[in-house]
PDB file of C-alpha atoms in Angstrom:
ATOM      1  CA  MET W 308     -17.864  12.618  -0.340  1.00 42.00           C
ATOM      2  CA  THR W 309     -16.490  15.951   0.650  1.00 44.00           C
ATOM      3  CA  ASP W 310     -18.708  18.494   2.415  1.00 48.00           C
ATOM      4  CA  PRO W 311     -21.847  16.666   3.664  1.00 45.00           C
ATOM      5  CA  ASP W 312     -23.841  19.944   3.720  1.00 47.00           C
ATOM      6  CA  VAL W 313     -23.486  20.503  -0.026  1.00 47.00           C
ATOM      7  CA  ILE W 314     -26.296  19.377  -2.316  1.00 47.00           C
ATOM      8  CA  ARG W 315     -25.064  16.663  -4.673  1.00 48.00           C
ATOM      9  CA  HIS W 316     -26.756  15.564  -7.849  1.00 48.00           C
ATOM     10  CA  ASN W 317     -26.137  13.733 -11.050  1.00 52.00           C
ATOM     11  CA  GLN W 318     -27.951  13.979 -14.359  1.00 51.00           C
ATOM     12  CA  GLN W 319     -30.757  11.627 -13.296  1.00 57.00           C
ATOM     13  CA  THR W 320     -31.535  12.578  -9.692  1.00 58.00           C
ATOM     14  CA  GLN W 321     -31.125  15.373  -7.198  1.00 66.00           C
ATOM     15  CA  GLU W 322     -30.306  14.387  -3.626  1.00 66.00           C
ATOM     16  CA  PRO W 323     -31.269  16.145  -0.417  1.00 80.00           C
ATOM     17  CA  LYS W 324     -28.369  17.957   1.260  1.00 87.00           C
ATOM     18  CA  ASP W 325     -28.263  15.333   4.042  1.00 92.00           C
ATOM     19  CA  THR W 326     -27.864  12.386   1.643  1.00 94.00           C
ATOM     20  CA  ALA W 327     -25.086  11.264  -0.696  1.00 93.00           C
ATOM     21  CA  THR W 328     -24.958   8.363  -3.133  1.00 94.00           C
ATOM     22  CA  VAL W 329     -21.736   7.149  -4.709  1.00 93.00           C
ATOM     23  CA  LYS W 330     -20.749   4.441  -7.185  1.00 95.00           C
ATOM     24  CA  TYR W 331     -17.053   3.624  -7.426  1.00 93.00           C
ATOM     25  CA  ASN W 332     -14.565   0.910  -8.380  1.00 93.00           C
ATOM     26  CA  VAL W 333     -11.965  -0.565  -6.036  1.00 91.00           C
ATOM     27  CA  LYS W 334      -8.805  -2.443  -7.001  1.00 92.00           C
ATOM     28  CA  CYS W 335      -7.355  -4.614  -4.208  1.00 88.00           C
ATOM     29  CA  PRO W 336      -3.821  -5.959  -4.790  1.00 90.00           C
ATOM     30  CA  LEU W 337      -3.406  -9.641  -3.897  1.00 85.00           C
ATOM     31  CA  GLU W 338      -0.277 -11.518  -2.814  1.00 85.00           C
ATOM     32  CA  ARG W 339       0.593 -13.043  -6.201  1.00 86.00           C
ATOM     33  CA  GLY W 340       0.536  -9.719  -8.054  1.00 86.00           C
ATOM     34  CA  GLU W 341      -3.091 -10.185  -9.061  1.00 87.00           C
ATOM     35  CA  VAL W 342      -5.751  -7.534  -8.541  1.00 89.00           C
ATOM     36  CA  ALA W 343      -9.276  -8.107  -7.225  1.00 89.00           C
ATOM     37  CA  LYS W 344     -11.771  -5.661  -8.740  1.00 92.00           C
ATOM     38  CA  LEU W 345     -14.939  -4.578  -6.948  1.00 92.00           C
ATOM     39  CA  LYS W 346     -17.769  -2.195  -7.812  1.00 94.00           C
ATOM     40  CA  VAL W 347     -19.388  -0.455  -4.812  1.00 94.00           C
ATOM     41  CA  TYR W 348     -22.770   1.281  -4.672  1.00 96.00           C
ATOM     42  CA  SER W 349     -23.290   3.220  -1.453  1.00 96.00           C
ATOM     43  CA  ALA W 350     -25.644   5.718   0.139  1.00 96.00           C
ATOM     44  CA  VAL W 351     -25.205   7.649   3.374  1.00 96.00           C
ATOM     45  CA  ARG W 352     -27.571   9.946   5.228  1.00 97.00           C
ATOM     46  CA  LYS W 353     -26.704  12.437   7.966  1.00 96.00           C
ATOM     47  CA  VAL W 354     -29.311  13.050  10.670  1.00 95.00           C
ATOM     48  CA  LYS W 355     -28.863  15.912  13.141  1.00 95.00           C
ATOM     49  CA  GLU W 356     -30.517  15.213  16.495  1.00 94.00           C
ATOM     50  CA  ALA W 357     -30.381  16.998  19.838  1.00 94.00           C
ATOM     51  CA  GLY W 358     -26.840  16.572  21.152  1.00 95.00           C
ATOM     52  CA  ARG W 359     -25.581  14.286  18.396  1.00 97.00           C
ATOM     53  CA  ILE W 360     -25.154  13.632  14.690  1.00 97.00           C
ATOM     54  CA  VAL W 361     -25.965  10.210  13.229  1.00 97.00           C
ATOM     55  CA  PHE W 362     -24.683   8.815   9.926  1.00 97.00           C
ATOM     56  CA  VAL W 363     -26.586   5.832   8.483  1.00 98.00           C
ATOM     57  CA  TRP W 364     -25.357   4.000   5.397  1.00 97.00           C
ATOM     58  CA  ARG W 365     -25.833   1.067   3.097  1.00 97.00           C
ATOM     59  CA  ALA W 366     -23.329  -0.300   0.599  1.00 97.00           C
ATOM     60  CA  LEU W 367     -23.669  -3.084  -1.938  1.00 96.00           C
ATOM     61  CA  THR W 368     -20.467  -4.498  -3.435  1.00 94.00           C
ATOM     62  CA  GLU W 369     -20.218  -6.578  -6.620  1.00 95.00           C
ATOM     63  CA  GLY W 370     -17.207  -8.655  -7.537  1.00 92.00           C
ATOM     64  CA  GLN W 371     -15.826  -8.037 -11.030  1.00 91.00           C
ATOM     65  CA  ASP W 372     -13.949 -10.311 -13.441  1.00 89.00           C
ATOM     66  CA  ASP W 373     -12.764 -13.408 -11.477  1.00 84.00           C
ATOM     67  CA  LEU W 374     -14.983 -12.369  -8.534  1.00 86.00           C
ATOM     68  CA  SER W 375     -18.103 -12.053 -10.684  1.00 89.00           C
ATOM     69  CA  GLY W 376     -21.065 -13.554  -8.838  1.00 90.00           C
ATOM     70  CA  TYR W 377     -19.812 -12.559  -5.386  1.00 92.00           C
ATOM     71  CA  HIS W 378     -21.602  -9.750  -3.555  1.00 95.00           C
ATOM     72  CA  THR W 379     -21.674  -8.128  -0.117  1.00 95.00           C
ATOM     73  CA  ASP W 380     -24.397  -6.194   1.683  1.00 96.00           C
ATOM     74  CA  GLU W 381     -23.275  -3.685   4.324  1.00 96.00           C
ATOM     75  CA  THR W 382     -25.416  -1.508   6.574  1.00 98.00           C
ATOM     76  CA  GLY W 383     -24.273   0.593   9.480  1.00 98.00           C
ATOM     77  CA  TRP W 384     -24.571   3.660  11.637  1.00 98.00           C
ATOM     78  CA  LEU W 385     -22.187   6.018  13.394  1.00 98.00           C
ATOM     79  CA  VAL W 386     -23.201   8.332  16.246  1.00 98.00           C
ATOM     80  CA  VAL W 387     -20.977  11.347  16.994  1.00 97.00           C
ATOM     81  CA  ARG W 388     -21.690  13.233  20.219  1.00 97.00           C
ATOM     82  CA  PRO W 389     -19.839  15.583  22.537  1.00 95.00           C
ATOM     83  CA  GLN W 390     -18.903  14.610  26.070  1.00 95.00           C
ATOM     84  CA  VAL W 391     -17.122  16.555  28.785  1.00 90.00           C
ATOM     85  CA  ILE W 392     -14.978  14.606  31.241  1.00 89.00           C
ATOM     86  CA  GLY W 393     -13.989  16.959  34.047  1.00 90.00           C
ATOM     87  CA  ASP W 394     -12.667  20.059  32.312  1.00 91.00           C
ATOM     88  CA  PHE W 395     -11.802  18.215  29.102  1.00 93.00           C
ATOM     89  CA  PRO W 396     -14.191  18.354  26.145  1.00 94.00           C
ATOM     90  CA  SER W 397     -14.131  15.197  24.060  1.00 96.00           C
ATOM     91  CA  THR W 398     -16.081  13.361  21.406  1.00 96.00           C
ATOM     92  CA  VAL W 399     -17.741   9.948  21.663  1.00 96.00           C
ATOM     93  CA  LEU W 400     -18.059   7.747  18.564  1.00 97.00           C
ATOM     94  CA  GLU W 401     -20.468   4.811  18.643  1.00 97.00           C
ATOM     95  CA  SER W 402     -20.777   2.588  15.598  1.00 98.00           C
ATOM     96  CA  TYR W 403     -22.387  -0.585  14.359  1.00 98.00           C
ATOM     97  CA  VAL W 404     -21.768  -2.325  11.030  1.00 97.00           C
ATOM     98  CA  ARG W 405     -23.453  -5.417   9.615  1.00 97.00           C
ATOM     99  CA  PHE W 406     -21.499  -6.972   6.746  1.00 94.00           C
ATOM    100  CA  ILE W 407     -23.033  -9.944   4.933  1.00 95.00           C
ATOM    101  CA  PRO W 408     -21.164 -11.803   2.169  1.00 92.00           C
ATOM    102  CA  LEU W 409     -23.453 -13.155  -0.565  1.00 88.00           C
ATOM    103  CA  SER W 410     -22.752 -15.426  -3.501  1.00 74.00           C
TER     104      SER W 410
END
């Protein structure tokens, strides 16, 4: 995901400019030189509200090879909003993530 204001699409669907879907593979090195392989399907939506921007996402992860049959379900949100403390402008980040392992 690069610029969230750019319209993304693939050959099957066209997404709104505030939404992105991604499918990717992850290789996680383990201690004994082995590699755990995961496939991740994720979607994120950006919502602009008065005084803040909210990102809401969902990701489903599938184990590959030796991890076949293991899955995770992740949902979350991130709120980004400005805040001024005295004369210093700052940014507040509030987030929540629910991560559920499934097998």
